[in-house]
């Protein structure tokens, strides 16, 4: 879990799992985060941004706001803003992709332009716009408001997904750990055009127990490696578009695709690497339990 506290004492906020917390604001001058984890399960960790709040002089109005949260909303009302032109910037790490929803009522000559980068404009909204939205395929949104009417207003909300969702380094213990092909396993299929690598080490060796395996791949002759219900073996064809490659201490065990049955593999070395390559329509992915050899 991750605990948040301030200089004045602990806040009643402890976080774990995969749900992204809402933004946190404190009135004090200090905030502390304490992170703890056990020795068995691994995750991607967390990413947080922070900023300070300063008092603004009424003679120097702020005409720009920046956001770094993975989801949020903007409620714009012209009568609450001093500037005719106002800019909002939403910036996230490069692995995130943003999407947004917009609705608004603008007067003659007013417009709200949405950019997916500093220069690439997606669209400009004018007049009255019912709720609409778009995926940006970008980790950034810039919204420029040019307002001419006192009753201009709009609502824009955003959310994001982290697409850097696979790969990592693990230490195998006697207590089994889990590796999933992607962060949203059991919720969405694998994404195409990815290359992800997992490295697992142990004192003596590593046992892999594939509980789910669904990597759809085109096959060409003459032979390829297939995960079966009892062991790894070779069959006709070669995995071509989507595959999982297993390497045992530098020795390639094989490339696997198509099969959906459980399989167990015990390594000959102290290090095992899994490399997932996807091109198109890769399937649901895989789940594998790993532990050290005893």
PDB file of C-alpha atoms in Angstrom:
ATOM      1  CA  UNK A   1       0.000   0.000   0.000  1.00  0.00           C
ATOM      2  CA  UNK A   2       0.907   3.631  -0.432  1.00  0.00           C
ATOM      3  CA  UNK A   3       0.232   6.004   2.461  1.00  0.00           C
ATOM      4  CA  UNK A   4       0.055   9.779   2.216  1.00  0.00           C
ATOM      5  CA  UNK A   5       0.721  12.111   5.132  1.00  0.00           C
ATOM      6  CA  UNK A   6       1.518  15.761   5.774  1.00  0.00           C
ATOM      7  CA  UNK A   7       3.612  17.543   8.325  1.00  0.00           C
ATOM      8  CA  UNK A   8       0.521  17.954  10.474  1.00  0.00           C
ATOM      9  CA  UNK A   9      -0.190  14.226  10.715  1.00  0.00           C
ATOM     10  CA  UNK A  10      -1.453  11.285   8.682  1.00  0.00           C
ATOM     11  CA  UNK A  11      -4.218  11.643   6.159  1.00  0.00           C
ATOM     12  CA  UNK A  12      -6.789   8.820   6.106  1.00  0.00           C
ATOM     13  CA  UNK A  13      -5.641   7.716   2.679  1.00  0.00           C
ATOM     14  CA  UNK A  14      -3.962   4.408   1.925  1.00  0.00           C
ATOM     15  CA  UNK A  15      -3.890   3.076  -1.618  1.00  0.00           C
ATOM     16  CA  UNK A  16      -3.300  -0.308  -3.210  1.00  0.00           C
ATOM     17  CA  UNK A  17      -4.428  -2.280  -6.258  1.00  0.00           C
ATOM     18  CA  UNK A  18      -4.903  -0.677  -9.669  1.00  0.00           C
ATOM     19  CA  UNK A  19      -7.388   2.138  -8.999  1.00  0.00           C
ATOM     20  CA  UNK A  20      -5.857   5.554  -9.626  1.00  0.00           C
ATOM     21  CA  UNK A  21      -6.458   7.895  -6.642  1.00  0.00           C
ATOM     22  CA  UNK A  22      -8.082  11.274  -7.077  1.00  0.00           C
ATOM     23  CA  UNK A  23      -5.797  14.329  -6.915  1.00  0.00           C
ATOM     24  CA  UNK A  24      -4.729  15.333  -3.389  1.00  0.00           C
ATOM     25  CA  UNK A  25      -4.409  18.901  -2.133  1.00  0.00           C
ATOM     26  CA  UNK A  26      -3.054  19.912   1.270  1.00  0.00           C
ATOM     27  CA  UNK A  27      -2.957  23.231   3.099  1.00  0.00           C
ATOM     28  CA  UNK A  28       0.405  22.627   4.779  1.00  0.00           C
ATOM     29  CA  UNK A  29       3.921  23.138   3.477  1.00  0.00           C
ATOM     30  CA  UNK A  30       4.920  19.451   3.525  1.00  0.00           C
ATOM     31  CA  UNK A  31       3.540  16.176   2.221  1.00  0.00           C
ATOM     32  CA  UNK A  32       5.095  12.718   2.535  1.00  0.00           C
ATOM     33  CA  UNK A  33       4.471   9.435   0.719  1.00  0.00           C
ATOM     34  CA  UNK A  34       5.425   6.086   2.229  1.00  0.00           C
ATOM     35  CA  UNK A  35       5.553   3.040  -0.053  1.00  0.00           C
ATOM     36  CA  UNK A  36       5.836  -0.569   1.108  1.00  0.00           C
ATOM     37  CA  UNK A  37       5.621  -3.913  -0.711  1.00  0.00           C
ATOM     38  CA  UNK A  38       6.057  -7.599   0.024  1.00  0.00           C
ATOM     39  CA  UNK A  39       8.664  -9.903  -1.509  1.00  0.00           C
ATOM     40  CA  UNK A  40       6.447 -12.043  -3.735  1.00  0.00           C
ATOM     41  CA  UNK A  41       4.280 -10.042  -6.123  1.00  0.00           C
ATOM     42  CA  UNK A  42       5.495  -7.395  -8.524  1.00  0.00           C
ATOM     43  CA  UNK A  43       3.697  -4.551 -10.248  1.00  0.00           C
ATOM     44  CA  UNK A  44       4.497  -1.548 -12.411  1.00  0.00           C
ATOM     45  CA  UNK A  45       4.623   0.797  -9.433  1.00  0.00           C
ATOM     46  CA  UNK A  46       3.149   4.283  -9.440  1.00  0.00           C
ATOM     47  CA  UNK A  47       3.700   7.657 -11.063  1.00  0.00           C
ATOM     48  CA  UNK A  48       2.762  10.949  -9.393  1.00  0.00           C
ATOM     49  CA  UNK A  49       3.315  14.600 -10.159  1.00  0.00           C
ATOM     50  CA  UNK A  50       3.339  17.479  -7.698  1.00  0.00           C
ATOM     51  CA  UNK A  51       3.145  21.238  -7.873  1.00  0.00           C
ATOM     52  CA  UNK A  52       3.032  24.167  -5.464  1.00  0.00           C
ATOM     53  CA  UNK A  53       0.176  26.582  -5.002  1.00  0.00           C
ATOM     54  CA  UNK A  54       1.055  30.255  -4.945  1.00  0.00           C
ATOM     55  CA  UNK A  55      -1.122  33.276  -4.418  1.00  0.00           C
ATOM     56  CA  UNK A  56      -1.710  35.224  -7.615  1.00  0.00           C
ATOM     57  CA  UNK A  57      -1.742  38.999  -7.680  1.00  0.00           C
ATOM     58  CA  UNK A  58      -4.982  40.501  -8.971  1.00  0.00           C
ATOM     59  CA  UNK A  59      -2.835  42.703 -11.227  1.00  0.00           C
ATOM     60  CA  UNK A  60      -1.202  39.696 -12.893  1.00  0.00           C
ATOM     61  CA  UNK A  61      -4.006  37.346 -13.984  1.00  0.00           C
ATOM     62  CA  UNK A  62      -3.135  33.752 -14.828  1.00  0.00           C
ATOM     63  CA  UNK A  63      -4.209  32.892 -18.377  1.00  0.00           C
ATOM     64  CA  UNK A  64      -2.909  29.316 -18.411  1.00  0.00           C
ATOM     65  CA  UNK A  65      -3.474  26.200 -16.317  1.00  0.00           C
ATOM     66  CA  UNK A  66      -1.601  22.902 -16.408  1.00  0.00           C
ATOM     67  CA  UNK A  67      -2.845  19.475 -15.327  1.00  0.00           C
ATOM     68  CA  UNK A  68      -0.862  16.299 -14.731  1.00  0.00           C
ATOM     69  CA  UNK A  69      -3.575  13.948 -13.444  1.00  0.00           C
ATOM     70  CA  UNK A  70      -4.642  10.848 -15.391  1.00  0.00           C
ATOM     71  CA  UNK A  71      -8.267  11.984 -15.319  1.00  0.00           C
ATOM     72  CA  UNK A  72     -10.071  15.213 -14.545  1.00  0.00           C
ATOM     73  CA  UNK A  73     -12.400  17.898 -15.817  1.00  0.00           C
ATOM     74  CA  UNK A  74     -12.475  21.560 -16.782  1.00  0.00           C
ATOM     75  CA  UNK A  75     -15.515  23.747 -16.076  1.00  0.00           C
ATOM     76  CA  UNK A  76     -15.086  26.990 -18.004  1.00  0.00           C
ATOM     77  CA  UNK A  77     -17.249  30.048 -17.454  1.00  0.00           C
ATOM     78  CA  UNK A  78     -16.297  33.344 -19.111  1.00  0.00           C
ATOM     79  CA  UNK A  79     -17.597  35.467 -16.249  1.00  0.00           C
ATOM     80  CA  UNK A  80     -15.046  33.820 -13.912  1.00  0.00           C
ATOM     81  CA  UNK A  81     -12.015  34.359 -16.169  1.00  0.00           C
ATOM     82  CA  UNK A  82     -10.190  37.651 -16.721  1.00  0.00           C
ATOM     83  CA  UNK A  83      -8.420  36.700 -19.976  1.00  0.00           C
ATOM     84  CA  UNK A  84     -10.066  36.701 -23.399  1.00  0.00           C
ATOM     85  CA  UNK A  85      -7.675  33.931 -24.471  1.00  0.00           C
ATOM     86  CA  UNK A  86      -7.163  31.098 -21.999  1.00  0.00           C
ATOM     87  CA  UNK A  87      -4.988  27.986 -22.355  1.00  0.00           C
ATOM     88  CA  UNK A  88      -5.286  24.629 -20.619  1.00  0.00           C
ATOM     89  CA  UNK A  89      -2.519  22.030 -20.948  1.00  0.00           C
ATOM     90  CA  UNK A  90      -2.896  18.375 -19.904  1.00  0.00           C
ATOM     91  CA  UNK A  91       0.452  16.548 -19.938  1.00  0.00           C
ATOM     92  CA  UNK A  92       1.090  12.906 -18.960  1.00  0.00           C
ATOM     93  CA  UNK A  93       4.060  10.496 -19.314  1.00  0.00           C
ATOM     94  CA  UNK A  94       4.762   9.263 -22.838  1.00  0.00           C
ATOM     95  CA  UNK A  95       3.171   5.809 -22.313  1.00  0.00           C
ATOM     96  CA  UNK A  96      -0.277   7.308 -21.635  1.00  0.00           C
ATOM     97  CA  UNK A  97      -2.999   7.987 -24.210  1.00  0.00           C
ATOM     98  CA  UNK A  98      -5.707  10.552 -23.530  1.00  0.00           C
ATOM     99  CA  UNK A  99      -9.342  10.699 -24.538  1.00  0.00           C
ATOM    100  CA  UNK A 100     -11.832  13.456 -23.779  1.00  0.00           C
ATOM    101  CA  UNK A 101     -15.504  14.509 -23.862  1.00  0.00           C
ATOM    102  CA  UNK A 102     -16.700  18.032 -24.586  1.00  0.00           C
ATOM    103  CA  UNK A 103     -19.937  19.981 -24.441  1.00  0.00           C
ATOM    104  CA  UNK A 104     -20.387  23.725 -24.545  1.00  0.00           C
ATOM    105  CA  UNK A 105     -22.335  26.834 -25.416  1.00  0.00           C
ATOM    106  CA  UNK A 106     -20.380  29.597 -27.123  1.00  0.00           C
ATOM    107  CA  UNK A 107     -21.457  32.913 -28.549  1.00  0.00           C
ATOM    108  CA  UNK A 108     -20.732  34.483 -31.915  1.00  0.00           C
ATOM    109  CA  UNK A 109     -16.979  34.700 -32.612  1.00  0.00           C
ATOM    110  CA  UNK A 110     -15.924  32.422 -29.757  1.00  0.00           C
ATOM    111  CA  UNK A 111     -14.140  29.111 -30.190  1.00  0.00           C
ATOM    112  CA  UNK A 112     -12.470  26.281 -28.272  1.00  0.00           C
ATOM    113  CA  UNK A 113      -9.594  24.612 -30.121  1.00  0.00           C
ATOM    114  CA  UNK A 114      -8.285  21.218 -29.006  1.00  0.00           C
ATOM    115  CA  UNK A 115      -4.730  20.152 -29.901  1.00  0.00           C
ATOM    116  CA  UNK A 116      -3.084  16.749 -29.461  1.00  0.00           C
ATOM    117  CA  UNK A 117       0.365  18.361 -29.411  1.00  0.00           C
ATOM    118  CA  UNK A 118       1.692  21.904 -29.269  1.00  0.00           C
ATOM    119  CA  UNK A 119       0.897  22.419 -32.969  1.00  0.00           C
ATOM    120  CA  UNK A 120      -1.400  19.602 -34.222  1.00  0.00           C
ATOM    121  CA  UNK A 121      -5.018  20.687 -33.916  1.00  0.00           C
ATOM    122  CA  UNK A 122      -7.758  18.075 -33.614  1.00  0.00           C
ATOM    123  CA  UNK A 123     -10.800  20.318 -33.903  1.00  0.00           C
ATOM    124  CA  UNK A 124     -12.365  23.675 -33.017  1.00  0.00           C
ATOM    125  CA  UNK A 125     -15.763  23.867 -31.311  1.00  0.00           C
ATOM    126  CA  UNK A 126     -18.131  26.790 -31.934  1.00  0.00           C
ATOM    127  CA  UNK A 127     -21.672  27.720 -30.991  1.00  0.00           C
ATOM    128  CA  UNK A 128     -23.633  25.055 -29.087  1.00  0.00           C
ATOM    129  CA  UNK A 129     -22.101  21.581 -29.002  1.00  0.00           C
ATOM    130  CA  UNK A 130     -23.793  18.531 -27.529  1.00  0.00           C
ATOM    131  CA  UNK A 131     -21.663  15.997 -25.668  1.00  0.00           C
ATOM    132  CA  UNK A 132     -19.005  14.643 -28.002  1.00  0.00           C
ATOM    133  CA  UNK A 133     -15.527  13.228 -27.623  1.00  0.00           C
ATOM    134  CA  UNK A 134     -12.457  11.725 -29.194  1.00  0.00           C
ATOM    135  CA  UNK A 135      -9.447   9.522 -28.559  1.00  0.00           C
ATOM    136  CA  UNK A 136      -6.307  11.558 -29.059  1.00  0.00           C
ATOM    137  CA  UNK A 137      -3.687   8.748 -29.293  1.00  0.00           C
ATOM    138  CA  UNK A 138      -1.465  11.259 -27.519  1.00  0.00           C
ATOM    139  CA  UNK A 139      -0.197  11.898 -24.005  1.00  0.00           C
ATOM    140  CA  UNK A 140      -0.948  15.621 -24.298  1.00  0.00           C
ATOM    141  CA  UNK A 141      -3.955  17.890 -24.755  1.00  0.00           C
ATOM    142  CA  UNK A 142      -3.845  21.638 -25.278  1.00  0.00           C
ATOM    143  CA  UNK A 143      -7.102  23.569 -25.157  1.00  0.00           C
ATOM    144  CA  UNK A 144      -7.094  27.181 -26.321  1.00  0.00           C
ATOM    145  CA  UNK A 145     -10.183  29.236 -25.519  1.00  0.00           C
ATOM    146  CA  UNK A 146     -10.906  32.406 -27.481  1.00  0.00           C
ATOM    147  CA  UNK A 147     -13.927  33.969 -25.822  1.00  0.00           C
ATOM    148  CA  UNK A 148     -15.831  37.054 -26.972  1.00  0.00           C
ATOM    149  CA  UNK A 149     -19.122  36.664 -25.100  1.00  0.00           C
ATOM    150  CA  UNK A 150     -19.706  37.003 -21.366  1.00  0.00           C
ATOM    151  CA  UNK A 151     -21.970  33.955 -21.198  1.00  0.00           C
ATOM    152  CA  UNK A 152     -19.537  31.537 -22.945  1.00  0.00           C
ATOM    153  CA  UNK A 153     -19.151  28.236 -21.087  1.00  0.00           C
ATOM    154  CA  UNK A 154     -18.076  24.656 -21.708  1.00  0.00           C
ATOM    155  CA  UNK A 155     -17.316  21.376 -19.920  1.00  0.00           C
ATOM    156  CA  UNK A 156     -14.396  19.137 -20.869  1.00  0.00           C
ATOM    157  CA  UNK A 157     -13.479  15.915 -19.078  1.00  0.00           C
ATOM    158  CA  UNK A 158     -10.579  13.599 -19.815  1.00  0.00           C
ATOM    159  CA  UNK A 159      -9.308  10.171 -18.914  1.00  0.00           C
ATOM    160  CA  UNK A 160      -6.294   8.136 -19.962  1.00  0.00           C
ATOM    161  CA  UNK A 161      -4.845   4.669 -20.324  1.00  0.00           C
ATOM    162  CA  UNK A 162      -1.271   3.594 -19.783  1.00  0.00           C
ATOM    163  CA  UNK A 163      -0.181   1.708 -22.901  1.00  0.00           C
ATOM    164  CA  UNK A 164       3.222   0.779 -21.523  1.00  0.00           C
ATOM    165  CA  UNK A 165       1.710  -2.211 -19.816  1.00  0.00           C
ATOM    166  CA  UNK A 166       4.072  -5.129 -20.139  1.00  0.00           C
ATOM    167  CA  UNK A 167       7.561  -6.305 -19.293  1.00  0.00           C
ATOM    168  CA  UNK A 168       9.585  -6.262 -16.092  1.00  0.00           C
ATOM    169  CA  UNK A 169      12.210  -7.921 -13.903  1.00  0.00           C
ATOM    170  CA  UNK A 170      11.273 -10.489 -11.253  1.00  0.00           C
ATOM    171  CA  UNK A 171      12.925 -12.560  -8.532  1.00  0.00           C
ATOM    172  CA  UNK A 172      11.395 -16.008  -8.117  1.00  0.00           C
ATOM    173  CA  UNK A 173      10.790 -17.317  -4.591  1.00  0.00           C
ATOM    174  CA  UNK A 174       9.087 -20.429  -3.241  1.00  0.00           C
ATOM    175  CA  UNK A 175       5.825 -18.470  -3.162  1.00  0.00           C
ATOM    176  CA  UNK A 176       4.436 -18.275  -6.722  1.00  0.00           C
ATOM    177  CA  UNK A 177       4.168 -14.912  -8.408  1.00  0.00           C
ATOM    178  CA  UNK A 178       2.090 -13.935 -11.444  1.00  0.00           C
ATOM    179  CA  UNK A 179       2.982 -12.419 -14.782  1.00  0.00           C
ATOM    180  CA  UNK A 180       0.291 -11.203 -17.148  1.00  0.00           C
ATOM    181  CA  UNK A 181       0.826 -10.410 -20.799  1.00  0.00           C
ATOM    182  CA  UNK A 182      -0.672  -6.938 -20.268  1.00  0.00           C
ATOM    183  CA  UNK A 183      -2.047  -4.757 -17.484  1.00  0.00           C
ATOM    184  CA  UNK A 184      -5.691  -5.153 -18.558  1.00  0.00           C
ATOM    185  CA  UNK A 185      -5.586  -8.946 -18.913  1.00  0.00           C
ATOM    186  CA  UNK A 186      -9.136 -10.430 -18.700  1.00  0.00           C
ATOM    187  CA  UNK A 187     -10.528  -6.994 -19.605  1.00  0.00           C
ATOM    188  CA  UNK A 188      -9.101  -6.325 -23.078  1.00  0.00           C
ATOM    189  CA  UNK A 189      -7.192  -8.280 -25.703  1.00  0.00           C
ATOM    190  CA  UNK A 190      -3.515  -7.796 -26.332  1.00  0.00           C
ATOM    191  CA  UNK A 191      -2.539  -4.681 -28.246  1.00  0.00           C
ATOM    192  CA  UNK A 192      -0.796  -5.109 -31.620  1.00  0.00           C
ATOM    193  CA  UNK A 193       2.676  -3.792 -32.495  1.00  0.00           C
ATOM    194  CA  UNK A 194       4.292  -4.441 -29.122  1.00  0.00           C
ATOM    195  CA  UNK A 195       7.556  -5.999 -27.980  1.00  0.00           C
ATOM    196  CA  UNK A 196       7.766  -6.790 -24.259  1.00  0.00           C
ATOM    197  CA  UNK A 197      10.404  -8.655 -22.256  1.00  0.00           C
ATOM    198  CA  UNK A 198      10.248 -10.227 -18.790  1.00  0.00           C
ATOM    199  CA  UNK A 199      13.329 -11.473 -16.935  1.00  0.00           C
ATOM    200  CA  UNK A 200      12.987 -13.956 -14.042  1.00  0.00           C
ATOM    201  CA  UNK A 201      15.894 -15.037 -11.855  1.00  0.00           C
ATOM    202  CA  UNK A 202      16.211 -17.534  -8.989  1.00  0.00           C
ATOM    203  CA  UNK A 203      18.925 -19.236  -6.930  1.00  0.00           C
ATOM    204  CA  UNK A 204      18.605 -22.643  -8.635  1.00  0.00           C
ATOM    205  CA  UNK A 205      16.078 -22.371 -11.422  1.00  0.00           C
ATOM    206  CA  UNK A 206      12.603 -21.197 -12.391  1.00  0.00           C
ATOM    207  CA  UNK A 207       9.320 -23.050 -12.832  1.00  0.00           C
ATOM    208  CA  UNK A 208       6.793 -21.569 -15.251  1.00  0.00           C
ATOM    209  CA  UNK A 209       3.174 -22.655 -15.025  1.00  0.00           C
ATOM    210  CA  UNK A 210       1.058 -21.218 -17.854  1.00  0.00           C
ATOM    211  CA  UNK A 211      -2.548 -20.989 -16.652  1.00  0.00           C
ATOM    212  CA  UNK A 212      -3.846 -19.158 -19.727  1.00  0.00           C
ATOM    213  CA  UNK A 213      -2.261 -18.926 -23.157  1.00  0.00           C
ATOM    214  CA  UNK A 214      -4.023 -17.298 -26.108  1.00  0.00           C
ATOM    215  CA  UNK A 215      -1.616 -15.748 -28.591  1.00  0.00           C
ATOM    216  CA  UNK A 216      -3.159 -16.027 -32.025  1.00  0.00           C
ATOM    217  CA  UNK A 217      -0.527 -16.317 -34.749  1.00  0.00           C
ATOM    218  CA  UNK A 218      -0.252 -17.086 -38.441  1.00  0.00           C
ATOM    219  CA  UNK A 219       1.787 -20.230 -38.977  1.00  0.00           C
ATOM    220  CA  UNK A 220       4.168 -21.188 -41.771  1.00  0.00           C
ATOM    221  CA  UNK A 221       5.883 -24.543 -42.307  1.00  0.00           C
ATOM    222  CA  UNK A 222       7.878 -26.581 -41.481  1.00  0.00           C
ATOM    223  CA  UNK A 223       7.946 -26.543 -37.640  1.00  0.00           C
ATOM    224  CA  UNK A 224       7.199 -24.477 -34.549  1.00  0.00           C
ATOM    225  CA  UNK A 225       7.073 -24.907 -30.811  1.00  0.00           C
ATOM    226  CA  UNK A 226       3.712 -25.346 -29.100  1.00  0.00           C
ATOM    227  CA  UNK A 227       2.649 -25.275 -25.455  1.00  0.00           C
ATOM    228  CA  UNK A 228       0.610 -28.400 -24.718  1.00  0.00           C
ATOM    229  CA  UNK A 229      -1.142 -29.602 -21.585  1.00  0.00           C
ATOM    230  CA  UNK A 230       1.942 -31.454 -20.274  1.00  0.00           C
ATOM    231  CA  UNK A 231       5.145 -30.184 -21.871  1.00  0.00           C
ATOM    232  CA  UNK A 232       6.705 -28.105 -24.608  1.00  0.00           C
ATOM    233  CA  UNK A 233       6.991 -29.869 -27.942  1.00  0.00           C
ATOM    234  CA  UNK A 234       7.307 -29.156 -31.640  1.00  0.00           C
ATOM    235  CA  UNK A 235       4.569 -29.302 -34.248  1.00  0.00           C
ATOM    236  CA  UNK A 236       4.233 -28.342 -37.868  1.00  0.00           C
ATOM    237  CA  UNK A 237       4.458 -24.642 -38.685  1.00  0.00           C
ATOM    238  CA  UNK A 238       6.308 -21.578 -37.406  1.00  0.00           C
ATOM    239  CA  UNK A 239       4.810 -18.716 -35.391  1.00  0.00           C
ATOM    240  CA  UNK A 240       5.037 -15.632 -37.571  1.00  0.00           C
ATOM    241  CA  UNK A 241       2.806 -12.664 -36.614  1.00  0.00           C
ATOM    242  CA  UNK A 242       2.408 -13.008 -32.832  1.00  0.00           C
ATOM    243  CA  UNK A 243       4.562 -15.118 -30.535  1.00  0.00           C
ATOM    244  CA  UNK A 244       6.065 -15.665 -27.102  1.00  0.00           C
ATOM    245  CA  UNK A 245       9.745 -16.584 -27.111  1.00  0.00           C
ATOM    246  CA  UNK A 246      11.237 -18.358 -24.079  1.00  0.00           C
ATOM    247  CA  UNK A 247      14.984 -18.252 -23.428  1.00  0.00           C
ATOM    248  CA  UNK A 248      16.620 -20.341 -20.689  1.00  0.00           C
ATOM    249  CA  UNK A 249      20.017 -18.967 -19.668  1.00  0.00           C
ATOM    250  CA  UNK A 250      20.800 -17.813 -23.200  1.00  0.00           C
ATOM    251  CA  UNK A 251      19.405 -20.988 -24.831  1.00  0.00           C
ATOM    252  CA  UNK A 252      16.258 -20.417 -26.876  1.00  0.00           C
ATOM    253  CA  UNK A 253      13.597 -22.929 -25.875  1.00  0.00           C
ATOM    254  CA  UNK A 254      11.186 -21.944 -28.626  1.00  0.00           C
ATOM    255  CA  UNK A 255       8.564 -19.578 -29.975  1.00  0.00           C
ATOM    256  CA  UNK A 256       4.977 -20.270 -29.010  1.00  0.00           C
ATOM    257  CA  UNK A 257       1.549 -19.309 -30.312  1.00  0.00           C
ATOM    258  CA  UNK A 258      -2.045 -20.506 -30.805  1.00  0.00           C
ATOM    259  CA  UNK A 259      -2.369 -23.097 -28.018  1.00  0.00           C
ATOM    260  CA  UNK A 260      -4.658 -22.375 -25.039  1.00  0.00           C
ATOM    261  CA  UNK A 261      -3.757 -25.252 -22.738  1.00  0.00           C
ATOM    262  CA  UNK A 262      -1.900 -25.282 -19.457  1.00  0.00           C
ATOM    263  CA  UNK A 263       1.789 -26.101 -19.551  1.00  0.00           C
ATOM    264  CA  UNK A 264       4.633 -26.325 -17.044  1.00  0.00           C
ATOM    265  CA  UNK A 265       8.281 -25.632 -17.804  1.00  0.00           C
ATOM    266  CA  UNK A 266      11.278 -25.971 -15.452  1.00  0.00           C
ATOM    267  CA  UNK A 267      14.429 -24.114 -16.422  1.00  0.00           C
ATOM    268  CA  UNK A 268      17.973 -25.517 -16.536  1.00  0.00           C
ATOM    269  CA  UNK A 269      19.543 -22.197 -15.545  1.00  0.00           C
ATOM    270  CA  UNK A 270      19.018 -19.435 -12.983  1.00  0.00           C
ATOM    271  CA  UNK A 271      17.556 -16.982 -15.499  1.00  0.00           C
ATOM    272  CA  UNK A 272      14.551 -17.219 -17.814  1.00  0.00           C
ATOM    273  CA  UNK A 273      13.454 -14.560 -20.283  1.00  0.00           C
ATOM    274  CA  UNK A 274      10.046 -14.215 -21.925  1.00  0.00           C
ATOM    275  CA  UNK A 275       9.745 -12.064 -25.025  1.00  0.00           C
ATOM    276  CA  UNK A 276       6.313 -11.222 -26.406  1.00  0.00           C
ATOM    277  CA  UNK A 277       6.016  -9.893 -29.959  1.00  0.00           C
ATOM    278  CA  UNK A 278       2.638  -8.859 -31.422  1.00  0.00           C
ATOM    279  CA  UNK A 279       1.832  -7.655 -34.920  1.00  0.00           C
ATOM    280  CA  UNK A 280      -1.924  -7.887 -35.525  1.00  0.00           C
ATOM    281  CA  UNK A 281      -4.970  -9.491 -33.830  1.00  0.00           C
ATOM    282  CA  UNK A 282      -2.784 -11.063 -31.131  1.00  0.00           C
ATOM    283  CA  UNK A 283      -5.509 -12.639 -28.963  1.00  0.00           C
ATOM    284  CA  UNK A 284      -6.300 -12.501 -25.246  1.00  0.00           C
ATOM    285  CA  UNK A 285      -2.733 -12.934 -23.977  1.00  0.00           C
ATOM    286  CA  UNK A 286      -1.332 -15.156 -21.245  1.00  0.00           C
ATOM    287  CA  UNK A 287      -1.060 -15.638 -17.498  1.00  0.00           C
ATOM    288  CA  UNK A 288       1.888 -17.537 -16.040  1.00  0.00           C
ATOM    289  CA  UNK A 289       2.752 -18.379 -12.452  1.00  0.00           C
ATOM    290  CA  UNK A 290       6.452 -18.503 -11.637  1.00  0.00           C
ATOM    291  CA  UNK A 291       8.384 -19.816  -8.644  1.00  0.00           C
ATOM    292  CA  UNK A 292      11.893 -21.020  -7.854  1.00  0.00           C
ATOM    293  CA  UNK A 293      12.912 -24.635  -8.184  1.00  0.00           C
ATOM    294  CA  UNK A 294      13.255 -26.469  -4.874  1.00  0.00           C
TER     295      UNK A 294
END
